[in-house]
Tab-separated table of C-alpha atoms in Angstrom:
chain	number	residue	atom	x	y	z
X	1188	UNK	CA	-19.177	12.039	18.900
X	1189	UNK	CA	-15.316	12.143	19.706
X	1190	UNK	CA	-13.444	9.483	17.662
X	1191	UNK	CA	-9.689	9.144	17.905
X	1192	UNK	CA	-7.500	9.310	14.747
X	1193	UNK	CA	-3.907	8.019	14.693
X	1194	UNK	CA	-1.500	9.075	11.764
X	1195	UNK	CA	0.702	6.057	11.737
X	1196	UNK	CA	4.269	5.421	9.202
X	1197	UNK	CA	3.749	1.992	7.454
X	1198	UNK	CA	7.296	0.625	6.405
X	1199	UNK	CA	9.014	3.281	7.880
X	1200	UNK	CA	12.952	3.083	8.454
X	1201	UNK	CA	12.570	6.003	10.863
X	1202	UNK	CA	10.133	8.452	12.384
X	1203	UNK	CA	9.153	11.103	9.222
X	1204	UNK	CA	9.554	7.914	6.549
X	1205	UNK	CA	7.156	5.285	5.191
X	1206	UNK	CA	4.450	5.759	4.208
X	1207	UNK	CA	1.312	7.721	6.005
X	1208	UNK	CA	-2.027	6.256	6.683
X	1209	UNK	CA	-4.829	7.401	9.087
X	1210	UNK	CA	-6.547	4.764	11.547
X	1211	UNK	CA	-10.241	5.071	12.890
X	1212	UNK	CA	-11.246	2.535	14.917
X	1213	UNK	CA	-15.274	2.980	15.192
X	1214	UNK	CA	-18.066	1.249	17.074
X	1215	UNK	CA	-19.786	1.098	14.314
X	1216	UNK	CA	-19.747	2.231	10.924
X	1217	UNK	CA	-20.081	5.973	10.025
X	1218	UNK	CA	-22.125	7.217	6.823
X	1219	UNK	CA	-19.998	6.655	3.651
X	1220	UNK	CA	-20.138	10.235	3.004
X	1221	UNK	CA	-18.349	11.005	6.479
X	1222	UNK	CA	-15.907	9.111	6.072
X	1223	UNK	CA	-15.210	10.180	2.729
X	1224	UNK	CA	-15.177	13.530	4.165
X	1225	UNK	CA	-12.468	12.353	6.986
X	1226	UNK	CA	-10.363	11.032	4.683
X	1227	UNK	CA	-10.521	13.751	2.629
X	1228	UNK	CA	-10.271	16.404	5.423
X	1229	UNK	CA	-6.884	14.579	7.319
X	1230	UNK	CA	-5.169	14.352	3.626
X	1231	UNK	CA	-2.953	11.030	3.338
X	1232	UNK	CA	-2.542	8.788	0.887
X	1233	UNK	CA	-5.629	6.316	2.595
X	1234	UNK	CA	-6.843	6.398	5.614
X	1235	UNK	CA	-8.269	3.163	7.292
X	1236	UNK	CA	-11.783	2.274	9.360
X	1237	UNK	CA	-12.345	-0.629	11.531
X	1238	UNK	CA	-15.038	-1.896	13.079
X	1239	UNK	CA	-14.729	-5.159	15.150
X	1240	UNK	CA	-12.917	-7.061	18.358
X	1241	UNK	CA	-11.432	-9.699	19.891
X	1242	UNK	CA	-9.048	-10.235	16.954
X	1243	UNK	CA	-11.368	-9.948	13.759
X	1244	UNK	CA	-12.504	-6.605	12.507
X	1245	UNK	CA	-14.137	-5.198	9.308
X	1246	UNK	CA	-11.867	-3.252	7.047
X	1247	UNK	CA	-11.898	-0.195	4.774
X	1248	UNK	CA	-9.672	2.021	2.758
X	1249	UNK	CA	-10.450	5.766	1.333
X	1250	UNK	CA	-8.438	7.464	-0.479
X	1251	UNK	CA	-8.765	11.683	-0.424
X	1252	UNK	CA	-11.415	11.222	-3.551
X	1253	UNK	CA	-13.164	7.582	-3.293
X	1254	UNK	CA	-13.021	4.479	-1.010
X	1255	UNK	CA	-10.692	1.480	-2.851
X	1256	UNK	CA	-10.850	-2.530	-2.631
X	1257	UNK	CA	-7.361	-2.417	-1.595
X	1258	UNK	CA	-4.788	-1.008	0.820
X	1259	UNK	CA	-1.347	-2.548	1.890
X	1260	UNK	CA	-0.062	0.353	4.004
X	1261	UNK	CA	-2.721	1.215	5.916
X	1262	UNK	CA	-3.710	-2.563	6.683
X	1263	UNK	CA	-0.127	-2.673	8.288
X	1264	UNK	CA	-0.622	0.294	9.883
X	1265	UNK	CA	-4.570	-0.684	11.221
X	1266	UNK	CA	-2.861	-3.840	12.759
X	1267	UNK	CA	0.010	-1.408	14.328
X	1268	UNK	CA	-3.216	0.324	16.230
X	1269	UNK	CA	-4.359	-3.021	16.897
X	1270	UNK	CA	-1.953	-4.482	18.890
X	1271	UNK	CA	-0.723	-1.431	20.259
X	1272	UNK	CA	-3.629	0.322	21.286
X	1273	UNK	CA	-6.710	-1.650	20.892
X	1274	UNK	CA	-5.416	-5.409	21.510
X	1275	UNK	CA	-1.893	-5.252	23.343
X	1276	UNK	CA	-1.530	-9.189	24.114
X	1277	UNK	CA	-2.587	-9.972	20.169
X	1278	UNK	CA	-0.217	-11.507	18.368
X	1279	UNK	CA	-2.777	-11.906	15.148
X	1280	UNK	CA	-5.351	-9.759	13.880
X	1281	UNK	CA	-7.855	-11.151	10.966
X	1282	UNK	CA	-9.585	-8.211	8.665
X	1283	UNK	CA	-12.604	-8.884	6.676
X	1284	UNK	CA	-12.416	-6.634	3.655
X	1285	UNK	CA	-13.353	-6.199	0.179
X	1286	UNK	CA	-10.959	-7.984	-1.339
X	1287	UNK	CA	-11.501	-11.182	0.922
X	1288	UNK	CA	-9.755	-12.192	4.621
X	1289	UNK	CA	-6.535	-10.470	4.953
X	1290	UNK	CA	-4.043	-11.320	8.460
X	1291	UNK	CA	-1.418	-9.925	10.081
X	1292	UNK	CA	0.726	-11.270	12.652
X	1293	UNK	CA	4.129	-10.135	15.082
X	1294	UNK	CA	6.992	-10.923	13.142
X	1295	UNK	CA	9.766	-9.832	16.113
X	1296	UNK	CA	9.939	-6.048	15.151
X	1297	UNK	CA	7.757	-6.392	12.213
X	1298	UNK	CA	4.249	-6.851	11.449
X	1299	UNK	CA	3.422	-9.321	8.475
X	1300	UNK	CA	0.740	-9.501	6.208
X	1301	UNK	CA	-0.926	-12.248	4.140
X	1302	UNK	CA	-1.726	-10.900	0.934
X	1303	UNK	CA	-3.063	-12.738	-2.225
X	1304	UNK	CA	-0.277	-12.548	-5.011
X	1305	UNK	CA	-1.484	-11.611	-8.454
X	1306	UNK	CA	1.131	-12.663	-10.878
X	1307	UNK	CA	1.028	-10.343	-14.318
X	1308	UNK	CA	1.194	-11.011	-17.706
X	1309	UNK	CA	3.859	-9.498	-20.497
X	1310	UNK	CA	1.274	-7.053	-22.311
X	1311	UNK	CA	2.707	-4.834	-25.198
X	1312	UNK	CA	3.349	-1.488	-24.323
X	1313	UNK	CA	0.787	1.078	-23.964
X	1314	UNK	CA	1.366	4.432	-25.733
X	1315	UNK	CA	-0.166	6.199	-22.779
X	1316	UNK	CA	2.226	4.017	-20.247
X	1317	UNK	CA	5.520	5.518	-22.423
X	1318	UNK	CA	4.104	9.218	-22.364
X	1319	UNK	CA	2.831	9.067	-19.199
X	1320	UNK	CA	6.206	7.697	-17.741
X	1321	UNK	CA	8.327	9.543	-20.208
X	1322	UNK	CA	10.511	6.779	-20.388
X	1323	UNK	CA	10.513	3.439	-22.619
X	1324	UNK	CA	10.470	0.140	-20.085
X	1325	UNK	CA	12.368	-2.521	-21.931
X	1326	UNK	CA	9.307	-4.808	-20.415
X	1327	UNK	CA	5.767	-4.407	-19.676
X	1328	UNK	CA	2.966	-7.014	-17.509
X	1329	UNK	CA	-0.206	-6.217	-16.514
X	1330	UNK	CA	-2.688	-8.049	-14.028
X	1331	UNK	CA	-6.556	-6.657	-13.516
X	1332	UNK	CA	-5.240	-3.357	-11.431
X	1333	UNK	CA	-1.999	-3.206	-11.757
X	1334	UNK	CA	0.421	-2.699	-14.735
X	1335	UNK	CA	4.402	-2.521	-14.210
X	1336	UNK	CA	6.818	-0.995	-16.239
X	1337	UNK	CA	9.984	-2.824	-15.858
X	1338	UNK	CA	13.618	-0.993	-16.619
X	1339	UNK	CA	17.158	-2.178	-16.482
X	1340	UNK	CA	18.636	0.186	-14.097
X	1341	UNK	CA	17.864	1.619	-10.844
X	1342	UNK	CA	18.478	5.162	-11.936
X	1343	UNK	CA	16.002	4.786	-15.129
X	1344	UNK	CA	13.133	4.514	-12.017
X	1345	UNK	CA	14.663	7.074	-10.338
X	1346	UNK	CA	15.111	9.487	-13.462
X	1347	UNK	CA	11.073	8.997	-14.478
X	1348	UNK	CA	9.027	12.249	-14.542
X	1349	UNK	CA	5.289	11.094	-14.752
X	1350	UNK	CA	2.629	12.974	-16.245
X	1351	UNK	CA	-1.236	11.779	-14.302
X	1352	UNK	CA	-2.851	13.183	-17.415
X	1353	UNK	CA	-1.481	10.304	-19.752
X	1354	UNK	CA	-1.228	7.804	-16.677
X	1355	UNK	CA	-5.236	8.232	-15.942
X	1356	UNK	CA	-6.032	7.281	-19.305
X	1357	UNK	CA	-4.471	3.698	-18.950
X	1358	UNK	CA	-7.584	1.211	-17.010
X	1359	UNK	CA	-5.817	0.178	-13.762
X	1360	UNK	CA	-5.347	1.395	-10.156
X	1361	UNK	CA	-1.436	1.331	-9.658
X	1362	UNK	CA	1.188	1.991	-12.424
X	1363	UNK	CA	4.091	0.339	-11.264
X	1364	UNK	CA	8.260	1.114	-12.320
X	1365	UNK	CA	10.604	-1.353	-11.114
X	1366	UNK	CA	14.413	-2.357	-11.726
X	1367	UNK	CA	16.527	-4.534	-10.328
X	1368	UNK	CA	18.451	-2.511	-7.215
X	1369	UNK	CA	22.115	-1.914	-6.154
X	1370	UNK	CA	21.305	-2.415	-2.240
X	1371	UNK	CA	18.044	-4.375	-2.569
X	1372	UNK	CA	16.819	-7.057	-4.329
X	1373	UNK	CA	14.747	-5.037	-6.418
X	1374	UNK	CA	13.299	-0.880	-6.328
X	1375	UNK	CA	10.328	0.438	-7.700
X	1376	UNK	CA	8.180	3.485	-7.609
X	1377	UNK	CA	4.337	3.709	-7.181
X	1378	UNK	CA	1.873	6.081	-9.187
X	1379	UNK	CA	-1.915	5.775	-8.877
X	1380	UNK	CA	-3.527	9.082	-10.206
X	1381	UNK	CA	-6.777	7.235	-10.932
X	1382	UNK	CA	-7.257	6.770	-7.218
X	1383	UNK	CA	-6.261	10.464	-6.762
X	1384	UNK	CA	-2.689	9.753	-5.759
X	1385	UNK	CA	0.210	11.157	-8.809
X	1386	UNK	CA	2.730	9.381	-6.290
X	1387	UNK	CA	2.803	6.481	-3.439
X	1388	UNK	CA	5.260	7.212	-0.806
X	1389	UNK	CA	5.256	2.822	-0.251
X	1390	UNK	CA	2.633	0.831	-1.762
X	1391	UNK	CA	2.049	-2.484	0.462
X	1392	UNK	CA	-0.343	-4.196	-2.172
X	1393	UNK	CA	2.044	-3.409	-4.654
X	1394	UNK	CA	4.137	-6.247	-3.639
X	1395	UNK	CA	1.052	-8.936	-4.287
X	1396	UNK	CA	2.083	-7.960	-7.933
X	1397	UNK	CA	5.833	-7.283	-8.074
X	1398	UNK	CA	6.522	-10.351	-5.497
X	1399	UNK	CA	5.619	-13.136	-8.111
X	1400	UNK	CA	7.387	-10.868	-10.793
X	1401	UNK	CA	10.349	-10.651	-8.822
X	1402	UNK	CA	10.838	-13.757	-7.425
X	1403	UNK	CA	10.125	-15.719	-10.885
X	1404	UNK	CA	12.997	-13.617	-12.456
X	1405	UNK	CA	15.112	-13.598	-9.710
X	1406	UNK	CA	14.941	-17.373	-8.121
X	1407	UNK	CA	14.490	-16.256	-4.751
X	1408	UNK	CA	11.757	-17.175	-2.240
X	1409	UNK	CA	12.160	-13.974	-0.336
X	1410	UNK	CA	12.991	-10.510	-1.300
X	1411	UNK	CA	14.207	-7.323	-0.177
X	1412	UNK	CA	12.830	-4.333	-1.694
X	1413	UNK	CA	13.060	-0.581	-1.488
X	1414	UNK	CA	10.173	1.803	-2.525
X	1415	UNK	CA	11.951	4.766	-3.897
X	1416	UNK	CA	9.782	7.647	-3.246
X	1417	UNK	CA	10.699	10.951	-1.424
X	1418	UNK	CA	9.669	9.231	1.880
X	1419	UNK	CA	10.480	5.863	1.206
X	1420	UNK	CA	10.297	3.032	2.384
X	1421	UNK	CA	11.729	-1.023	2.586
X	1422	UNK	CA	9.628	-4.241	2.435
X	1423	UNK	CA	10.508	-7.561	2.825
X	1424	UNK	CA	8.382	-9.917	0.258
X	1425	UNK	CA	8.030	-13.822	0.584
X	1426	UNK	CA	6.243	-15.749	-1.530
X	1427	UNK	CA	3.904	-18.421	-0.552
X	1428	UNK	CA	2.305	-20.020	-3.365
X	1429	UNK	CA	-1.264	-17.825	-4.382
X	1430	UNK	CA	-0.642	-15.944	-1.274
X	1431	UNK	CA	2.616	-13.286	-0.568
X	1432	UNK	CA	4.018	-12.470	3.125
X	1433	UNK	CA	4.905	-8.536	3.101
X	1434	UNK	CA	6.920	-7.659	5.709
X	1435	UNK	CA	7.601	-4.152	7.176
X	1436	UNK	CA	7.699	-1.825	10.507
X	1437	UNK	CA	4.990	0.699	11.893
X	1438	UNK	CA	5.765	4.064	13.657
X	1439	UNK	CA	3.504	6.306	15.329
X	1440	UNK	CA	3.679	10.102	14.075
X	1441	UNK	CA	0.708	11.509	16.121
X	1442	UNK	CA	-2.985	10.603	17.217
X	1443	UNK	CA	-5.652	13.498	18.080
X	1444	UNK	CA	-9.373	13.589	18.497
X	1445	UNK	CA	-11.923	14.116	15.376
X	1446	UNK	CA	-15.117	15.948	16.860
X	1447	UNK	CA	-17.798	14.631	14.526
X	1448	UNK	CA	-21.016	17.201	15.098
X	1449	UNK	CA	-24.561	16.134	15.679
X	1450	UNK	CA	-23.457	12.560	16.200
């Protein structure tokens, strides 16, 4: 069995930035083990598998080491496949996932998805969060997955040295550090080392937490924001109520052909 794999740059500002994700779109669902193995095999961050048509299509995310409930990126980047490849005239595509319906749509340039926003709670500071970030946020808010370390300046983000040892000990997915910006609205930076990733180049479901955060503080219905990683990445974040618009472009960096043996 021959399946195609596309490598596609979710966010991206140019060509080699964004953030990575891998695409299979399947007639039908592979083995969990395989496509553990695929994932783990091609290397990004997550790599997405769809199954589906005519504008509706199961969705799922692995990571290098185990399949998660959620992935912003490499939804974006399954809907760039979508209506580039699989649907051309689409101008919506619905994906039934884990974590309940998610849509994207054509935004001119951009492709925008409708994510659920999970607002978080001030929490007191974890001793493993301040050794693991090596840093001392002057605030801290946690939801289920996600907890956010929030800083006063841009350069206290960009100064952090993690350490995954003391970051895997704390009970959530991402581990968020975010500061008001000097050219966006807001920055932040991504770590999940419990889903095998020590850093997120740009985290799309991040912004279901830091969108409420941000626009609570800030007044604003819609946000720019700038994921500070070595790749990097911008997002545009709008806030609609239990539900956040996440906003961002899709670039192609290569497709090739998985041979898949005895299959």
């Amino acid at each position: 069995m021959d399946l195609t794999y596309y490598q596609i740059n979710s966010f991206a500002t140019s060509q080699f930035a964004g953030n990575p994700a891998g695409v299979c779109p399947l007639a039908e669902w592979l083995p969990d083990d395989v496509m553990q193995e695929i994932a783990r095999e091609r290397g990004v961050s997550e790599t997405a598998f769809l199954v589906g048509g005519n504008g509706r299509y199961q969705l799922r995310w692995f990571t290098p080491t185990v399949e998660i409930d959620l992935c912003g990126h490499a939804t974006l980047a399954a809907a760039g496949v979508v209506f580039a490849e699989l649907e051309p005239t689409a101008e919506r595509v619905s994906f039934d996932t884990a974590s309940g319906e998610l849509t994207v749509t054509r935004s001119g340039e951009l492709l925008e998805m409708n994510f659920p926003a999970w607002e978080p709670e001030v929490i007191a500071l974890p001793p493993e969060l301040r050794s693991g970030l090596g840093a001392s946020p002057r605030e801290v808010l946690a939801n289920a997955r996600d907890v956010v370390a929030v800083f006063e300046h841009e350069d206290e983000v960009l100064a952090l040295q993690t350490r995954d040892d003391e970051l895997m000990k704390l009970p959530y997915t991402l581990v968020i550090a975010t500061a008001p910006s000097t050219t966006h609205d807001f920055v932040c930076r991504v770590f999940a080392p419990n889903a095998g990733i020590s850093e997120d180049p740009v985290t799309g479901s991040a912004f279901s937490t830091l969108g409420p955060y941000w626009v609570k503080r800030l007044g604003k219905e819609s946000l720019a924001a700038v994921q500070r990683s070595e790749r990097g990445g911008e997002v545009l974040v709008e806030e609609l109520g239990e539900r956040v618009l996440i906003r961002g472009r899709v670039v192609e960096d290569f497709r090739s052909t998985l041979a898949l043996e005895g299959r």
